[in-house]
XYZ file of C-alpha atoms in Angstrom:
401
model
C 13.772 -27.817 18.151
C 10.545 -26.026 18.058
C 11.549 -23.623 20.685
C 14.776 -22.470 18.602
C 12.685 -22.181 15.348
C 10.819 -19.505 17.090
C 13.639 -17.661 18.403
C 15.429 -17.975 15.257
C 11.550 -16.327 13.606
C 11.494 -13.567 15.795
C 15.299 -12.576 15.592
C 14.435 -12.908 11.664
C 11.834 -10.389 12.027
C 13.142 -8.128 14.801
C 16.168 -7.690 12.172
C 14.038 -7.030 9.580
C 11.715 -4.470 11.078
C 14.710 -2.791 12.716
C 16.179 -2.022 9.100
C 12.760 0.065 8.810
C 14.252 2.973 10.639
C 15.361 5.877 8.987
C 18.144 8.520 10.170
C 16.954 10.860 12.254
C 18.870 13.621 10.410
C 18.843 15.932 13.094
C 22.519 16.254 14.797
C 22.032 19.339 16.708
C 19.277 19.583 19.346
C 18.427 23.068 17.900
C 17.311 21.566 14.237
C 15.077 19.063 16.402
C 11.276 19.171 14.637
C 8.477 19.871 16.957
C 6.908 16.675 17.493
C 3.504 18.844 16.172
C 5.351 19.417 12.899
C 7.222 16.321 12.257
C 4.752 14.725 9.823
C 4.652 17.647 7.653
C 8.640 19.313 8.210
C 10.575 16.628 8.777
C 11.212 15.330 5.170
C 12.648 18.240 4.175
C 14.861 18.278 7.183
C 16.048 14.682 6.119
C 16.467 15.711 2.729
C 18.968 18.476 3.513
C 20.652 16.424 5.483
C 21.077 13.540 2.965
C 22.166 16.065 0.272
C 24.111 18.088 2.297
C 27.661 16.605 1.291
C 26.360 16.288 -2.530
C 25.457 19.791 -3.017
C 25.449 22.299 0.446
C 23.355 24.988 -1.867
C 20.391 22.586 -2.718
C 20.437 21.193 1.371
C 20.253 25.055 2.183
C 16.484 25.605 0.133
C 15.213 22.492 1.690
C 16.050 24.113 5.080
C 14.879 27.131 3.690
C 11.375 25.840 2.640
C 11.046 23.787 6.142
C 11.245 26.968 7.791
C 9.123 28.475 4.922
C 6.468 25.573 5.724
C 6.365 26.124 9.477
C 5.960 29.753 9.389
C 3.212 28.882 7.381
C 1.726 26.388 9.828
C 2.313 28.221 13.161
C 2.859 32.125 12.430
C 2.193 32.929 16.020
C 4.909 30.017 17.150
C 1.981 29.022 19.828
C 3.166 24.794 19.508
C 5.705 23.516 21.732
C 9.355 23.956 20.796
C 8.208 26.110 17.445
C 9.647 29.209 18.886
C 13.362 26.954 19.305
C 13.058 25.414 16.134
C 12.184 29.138 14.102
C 15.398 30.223 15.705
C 17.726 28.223 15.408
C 16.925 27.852 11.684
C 16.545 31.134 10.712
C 19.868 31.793 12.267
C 21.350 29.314 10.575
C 19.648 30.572 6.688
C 21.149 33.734 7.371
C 24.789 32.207 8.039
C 24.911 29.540 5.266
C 23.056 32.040 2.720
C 26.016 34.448 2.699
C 28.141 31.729 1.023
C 25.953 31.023 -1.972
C 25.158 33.349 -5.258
C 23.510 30.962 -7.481
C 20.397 30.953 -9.375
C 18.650 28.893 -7.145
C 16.001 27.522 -9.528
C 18.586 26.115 -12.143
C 20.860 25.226 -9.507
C 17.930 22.598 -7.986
C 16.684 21.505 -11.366
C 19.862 20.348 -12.467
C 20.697 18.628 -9.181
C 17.016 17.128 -9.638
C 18.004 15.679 -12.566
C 21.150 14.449 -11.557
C 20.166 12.640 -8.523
C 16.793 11.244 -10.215
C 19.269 9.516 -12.725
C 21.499 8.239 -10.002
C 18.460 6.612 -7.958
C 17.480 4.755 -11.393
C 21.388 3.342 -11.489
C 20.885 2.569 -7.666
C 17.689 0.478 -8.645
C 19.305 -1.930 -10.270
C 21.239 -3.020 -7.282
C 17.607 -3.947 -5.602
C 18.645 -2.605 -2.061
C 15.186 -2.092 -0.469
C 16.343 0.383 2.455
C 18.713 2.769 0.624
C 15.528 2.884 -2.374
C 13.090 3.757 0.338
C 15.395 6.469 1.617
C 16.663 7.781 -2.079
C 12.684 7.970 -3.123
C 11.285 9.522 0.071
C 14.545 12.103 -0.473
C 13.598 12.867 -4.398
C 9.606 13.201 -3.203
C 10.504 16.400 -0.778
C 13.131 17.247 -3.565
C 10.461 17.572 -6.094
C 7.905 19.577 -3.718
C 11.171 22.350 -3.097
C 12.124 22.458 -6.334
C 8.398 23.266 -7.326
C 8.192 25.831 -4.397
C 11.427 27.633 -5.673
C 10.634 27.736 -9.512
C 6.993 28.671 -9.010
C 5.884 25.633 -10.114
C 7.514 26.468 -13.893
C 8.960 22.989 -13.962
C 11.126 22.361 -17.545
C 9.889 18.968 -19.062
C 12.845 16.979 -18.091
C 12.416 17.047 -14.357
C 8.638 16.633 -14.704
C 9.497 13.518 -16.472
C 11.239 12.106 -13.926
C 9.256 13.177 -11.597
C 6.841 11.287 -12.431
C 8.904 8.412 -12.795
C 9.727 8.493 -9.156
C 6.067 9.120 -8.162
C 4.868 5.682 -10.178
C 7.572 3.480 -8.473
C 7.992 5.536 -5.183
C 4.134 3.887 -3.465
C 6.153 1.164 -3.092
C 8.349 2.435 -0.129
C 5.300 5.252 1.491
C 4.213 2.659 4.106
C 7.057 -0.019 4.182
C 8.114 1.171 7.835
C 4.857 -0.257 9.220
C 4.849 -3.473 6.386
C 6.925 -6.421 7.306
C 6.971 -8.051 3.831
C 8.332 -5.996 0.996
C 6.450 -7.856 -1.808
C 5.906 -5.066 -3.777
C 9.419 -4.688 -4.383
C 10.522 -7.768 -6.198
C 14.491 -9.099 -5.590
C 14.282 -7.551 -1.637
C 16.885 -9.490 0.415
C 15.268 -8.798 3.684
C 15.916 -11.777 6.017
C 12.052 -12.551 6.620
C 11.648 -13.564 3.002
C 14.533 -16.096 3.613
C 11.805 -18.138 5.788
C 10.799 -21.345 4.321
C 7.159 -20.630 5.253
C 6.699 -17.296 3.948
C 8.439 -18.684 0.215
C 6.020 -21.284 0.612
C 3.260 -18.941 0.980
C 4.522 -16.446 -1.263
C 5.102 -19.206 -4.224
C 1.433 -20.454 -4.101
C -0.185 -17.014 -4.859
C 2.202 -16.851 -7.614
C 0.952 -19.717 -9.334
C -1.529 -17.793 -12.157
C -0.922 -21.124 -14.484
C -3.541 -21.827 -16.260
C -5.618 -18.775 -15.423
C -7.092 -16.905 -18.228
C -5.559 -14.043 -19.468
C -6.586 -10.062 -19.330
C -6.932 -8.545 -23.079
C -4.558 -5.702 -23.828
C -7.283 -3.147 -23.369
C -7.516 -4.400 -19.322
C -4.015 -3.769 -18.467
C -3.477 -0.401 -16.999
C -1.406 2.166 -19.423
C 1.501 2.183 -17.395
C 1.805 -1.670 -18.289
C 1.699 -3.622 -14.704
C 2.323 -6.813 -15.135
C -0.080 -9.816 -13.515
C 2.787 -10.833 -11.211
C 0.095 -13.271 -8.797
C -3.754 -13.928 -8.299
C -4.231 -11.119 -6.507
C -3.290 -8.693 -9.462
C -5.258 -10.932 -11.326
C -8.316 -10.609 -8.633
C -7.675 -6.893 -8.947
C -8.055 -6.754 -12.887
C -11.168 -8.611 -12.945
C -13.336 -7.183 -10.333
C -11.364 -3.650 -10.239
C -10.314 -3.629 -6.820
C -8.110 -0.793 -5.622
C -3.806 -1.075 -5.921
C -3.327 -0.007 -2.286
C -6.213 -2.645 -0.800
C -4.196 -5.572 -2.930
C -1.130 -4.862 -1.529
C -2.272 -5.114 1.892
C -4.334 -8.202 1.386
C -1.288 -9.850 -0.955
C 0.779 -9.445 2.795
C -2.198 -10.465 4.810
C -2.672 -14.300 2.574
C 1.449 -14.280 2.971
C 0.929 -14.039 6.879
C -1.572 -15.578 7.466
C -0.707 -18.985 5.864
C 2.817 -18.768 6.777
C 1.320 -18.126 10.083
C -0.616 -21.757 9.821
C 2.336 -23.510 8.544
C 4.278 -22.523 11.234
C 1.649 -24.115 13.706
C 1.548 -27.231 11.669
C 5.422 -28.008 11.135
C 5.845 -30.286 13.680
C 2.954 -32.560 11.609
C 4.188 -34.633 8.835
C 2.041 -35.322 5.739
C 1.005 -31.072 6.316
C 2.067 -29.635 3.101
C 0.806 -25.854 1.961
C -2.681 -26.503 0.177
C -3.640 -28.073 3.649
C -2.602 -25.111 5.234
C -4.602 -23.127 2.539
C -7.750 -25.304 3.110
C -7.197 -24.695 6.832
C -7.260 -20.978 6.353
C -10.262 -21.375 3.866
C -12.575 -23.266 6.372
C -12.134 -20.097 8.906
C -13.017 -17.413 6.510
C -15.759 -19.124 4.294
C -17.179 -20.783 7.793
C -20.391 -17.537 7.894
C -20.632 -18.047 4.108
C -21.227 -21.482 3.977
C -23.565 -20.731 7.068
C -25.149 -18.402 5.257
C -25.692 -20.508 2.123
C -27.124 -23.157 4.380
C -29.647 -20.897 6.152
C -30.983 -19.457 2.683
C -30.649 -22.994 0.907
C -28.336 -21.992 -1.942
C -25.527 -23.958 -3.600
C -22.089 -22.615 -2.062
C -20.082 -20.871 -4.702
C -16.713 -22.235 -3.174
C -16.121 -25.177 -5.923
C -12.644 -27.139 -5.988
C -13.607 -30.568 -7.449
C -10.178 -31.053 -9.090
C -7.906 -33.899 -9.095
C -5.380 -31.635 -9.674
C -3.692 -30.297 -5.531
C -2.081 -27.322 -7.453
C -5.138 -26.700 -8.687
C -7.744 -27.040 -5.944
C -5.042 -24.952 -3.718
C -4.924 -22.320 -6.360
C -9.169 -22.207 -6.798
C -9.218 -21.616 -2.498
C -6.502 -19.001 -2.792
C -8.724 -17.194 -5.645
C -11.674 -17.338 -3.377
C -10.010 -16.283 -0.024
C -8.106 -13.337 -1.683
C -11.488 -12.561 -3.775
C -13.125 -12.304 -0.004
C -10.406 -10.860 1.952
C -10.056 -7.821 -1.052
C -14.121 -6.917 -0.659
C -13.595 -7.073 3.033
C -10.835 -4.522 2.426
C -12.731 -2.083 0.656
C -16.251 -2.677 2.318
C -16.029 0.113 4.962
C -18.804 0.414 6.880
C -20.673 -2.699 4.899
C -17.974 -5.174 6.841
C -20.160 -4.721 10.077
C -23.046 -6.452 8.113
C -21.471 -10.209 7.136
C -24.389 -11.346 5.930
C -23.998 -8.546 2.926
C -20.476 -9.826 2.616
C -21.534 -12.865 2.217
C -23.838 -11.592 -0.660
C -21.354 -10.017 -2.659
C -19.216 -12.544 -2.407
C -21.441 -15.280 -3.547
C -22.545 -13.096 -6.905
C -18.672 -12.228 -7.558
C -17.954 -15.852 -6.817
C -20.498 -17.206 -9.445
C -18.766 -14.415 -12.032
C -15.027 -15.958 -10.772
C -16.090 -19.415 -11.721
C -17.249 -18.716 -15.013
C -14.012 -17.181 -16.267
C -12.329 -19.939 -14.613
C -14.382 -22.729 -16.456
C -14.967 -20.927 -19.616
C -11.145 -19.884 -20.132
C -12.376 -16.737 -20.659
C -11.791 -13.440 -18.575
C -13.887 -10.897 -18.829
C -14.766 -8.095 -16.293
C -18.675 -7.472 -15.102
C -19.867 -4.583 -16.580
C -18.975 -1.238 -14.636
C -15.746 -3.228 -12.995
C -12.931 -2.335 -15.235
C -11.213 0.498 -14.108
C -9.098 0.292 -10.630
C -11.839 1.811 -7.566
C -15.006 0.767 -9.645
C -15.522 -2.070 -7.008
C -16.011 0.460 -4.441
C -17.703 2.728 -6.830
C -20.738 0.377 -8.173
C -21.013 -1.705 -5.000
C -19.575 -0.778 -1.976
C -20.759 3.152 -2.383
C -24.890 2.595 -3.174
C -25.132 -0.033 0.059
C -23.260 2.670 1.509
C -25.822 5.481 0.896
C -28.632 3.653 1.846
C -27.047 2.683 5.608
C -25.880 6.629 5.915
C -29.855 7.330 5.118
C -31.027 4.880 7.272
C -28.771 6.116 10.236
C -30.277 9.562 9.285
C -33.611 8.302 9.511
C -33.307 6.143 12.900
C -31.857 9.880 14.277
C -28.817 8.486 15.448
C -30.578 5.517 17.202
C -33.274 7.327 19.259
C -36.158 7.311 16.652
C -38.809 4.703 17.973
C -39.493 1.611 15.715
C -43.029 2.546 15.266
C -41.618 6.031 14.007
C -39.100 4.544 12.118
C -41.424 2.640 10.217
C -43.662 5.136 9.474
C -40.557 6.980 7.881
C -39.220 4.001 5.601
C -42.628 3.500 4.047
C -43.215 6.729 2.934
């Protein structure tokens, strides 16, 4: 039984990550990107591609700007397979641009429009891989249609514009995610596993939590959909670092319940306890060694609400980790951040009252007040120390003048 639960987990997954890829988009060995290129060309190439059947004029500037972009890039056509690719397009401009005399700027504006209201239609029907496509389309769309109209953009498409900018960091790095959990309604296979709801259900629970004031919730009105938005409004932790750490608590305790599901009496707050003991093991080291009270306190009857207390505290440690740079490499100052941010954690908590630190409430001010000045002072030191050749008796000499 255990055996087929893991085959049926990895066919789960391997399905799911193979629904990341994208078309290719390039049918004729002649339109192939060089690989040099790819990063920066091949969106347009896509795009044409996509929009080729829906309107042949608009597919025809985003060809036009790829080449536009590579010329730019490699004048001299010195990269491998530049030369080809500068051919075969430029050859293929000058045949497709004899059918069209349009005025290219209104002509892509209107389209603009047209497809940016279709992709908010196709939103409603929650279908994570044709979004990701749609928004990575409208994205190069946008930088052509800018390119062709000298940037004088009419205030319709700059609305929706930036309507597809807001909601389109969702999809920029779901090839290499293997939860979608910033897309809410996905029907991706791997969130079909009992562990992962599991997992995904407990950081959900915010009950009883208290809540931001108006004036902390960002203008563009995100909700507080689990503790790690929640985490993220108190101590202003960056968007991008909570959506990796919201996957890594997913994986990481559906991880451990998959371990334990052969054990009966194993339900998810052990697994969370399990996970807690391995990250707060240094910290409670580290309390021990400097004889201070540990900041981790659960001493509820309540499971739901001694699971929910850990999960604050692991996410509140896992989200400095993520933004520490540099500082990660000394856990001991970890450990120190996370035992004054603790102390702050557990007064909101008990007080039913939530209220920033000072200098924490705007998104990036964690990494601006705390991570940046312990920063400083190790790039100074590492100045000092001359790249670890200075002698100690030199070296103290320096710091004490």
């Amino acid at each position: 039984m255990a055996a087929m639960a893991v085959r049926r987990r990895r066919n789960v997954l391997a399905q799911t990550l193979a629904s990341r890829r994208l078309p290719e988009g390039v049918a004729e060995p002649g339109e192939r990107v060089p690989d040099a290129l790819a990063p920066e060309v091949m969106p347009f190439v896509r795009a044409a591609d996509e929009i080729e059947p829906l309107n042949p004029r608009v597919a025809f500037l985003c060809r036009k700007y790829a080449y536009k972009k590579v010329q730019r890039m490699d004048p001299s056509s010195i990269q491998r397979g530049v030369r080809q690719f500068k051919t075969y397009m430029s050859l293929k401009l000058d045949q497709d641009d004899t059918h069209f005399l349009v005025n290219d700027a209104k002509e892509i504006q209107q389209f603009y429009k047209h497809y940016c209201d279709n992709l908010s239609r196709t939103s409603q029907r929650r279908n994570f891989d044709e979004l990701a496509r749609y928004y990575q389309v409208a994205s190069a769309l946008y930088e052509v249609l800018r390119d062709v109209t000298n940037n004088k953009v009419d205030s319709e498409v700059m609305k929706r514009a930036k309507m597809v900018e807001e909601k389109s960091g969702h999809f920029r790095s779901y090839r290499y995610n293997i939860l979608p959990l910033s897309f809410p309604g996905s029907s991706e296979a791997v969130l079909e596993l009992p562990e992962i709801k599991s997992a995904i259900d407990a950081i959900r629970n915010i009950y009883g939590l208290p809540k931001p004031h108006m004036s902390s919730i960002p203008r563009e009105g995100k909700s507080i959909q689990d503790l790690l938005d929640w985490l993220s409004l108190a101590f202003g932790f960056q968007n991008s670092n909570v959506e990796n750490q919201r996957e890594n608590i997913v994986l990481l305790l559906a991880n451990i319940s998959t371990r334990t599901s052969g054990q009966e009496g194993f339900p998810l707050v052990d697994a969370v306890n399990d996970l807690g003991e391995k990250i707060f093991g240094n910290y409670e080291s580290w309390c021990h060694y400097l004889h201070l009270s540990s900041r981790i306190m659960v001493n509820y009857d309540d499971a739901l609400k001694k699971q929910q207390l850990m999960l604050l505290y692991i996410g509140l440690y896992l989200l400095i980790w993520g933004e520490a740079s540099n500082v990660r490499f000394m856990p001991e100052c970890l450990c120190y951040i996370f035992h004054h941010m603790a102390k702050h954690l557990n007064q909101m908590v008990e007080e039913n009252y939530f209220q920033p630190p000072p200098g924490f409430e705007e998104e990036g001010s964690f990494l601006k007040v705390a991570i940046e000045p312990i920063y400083k002072v190790l790039q100074k030191e590492s100045q000092r120390s001359k790249g670890g050749t200075a002698g100690h008796t030199q070296l103290g000499e320096t710091m004490t003048t």
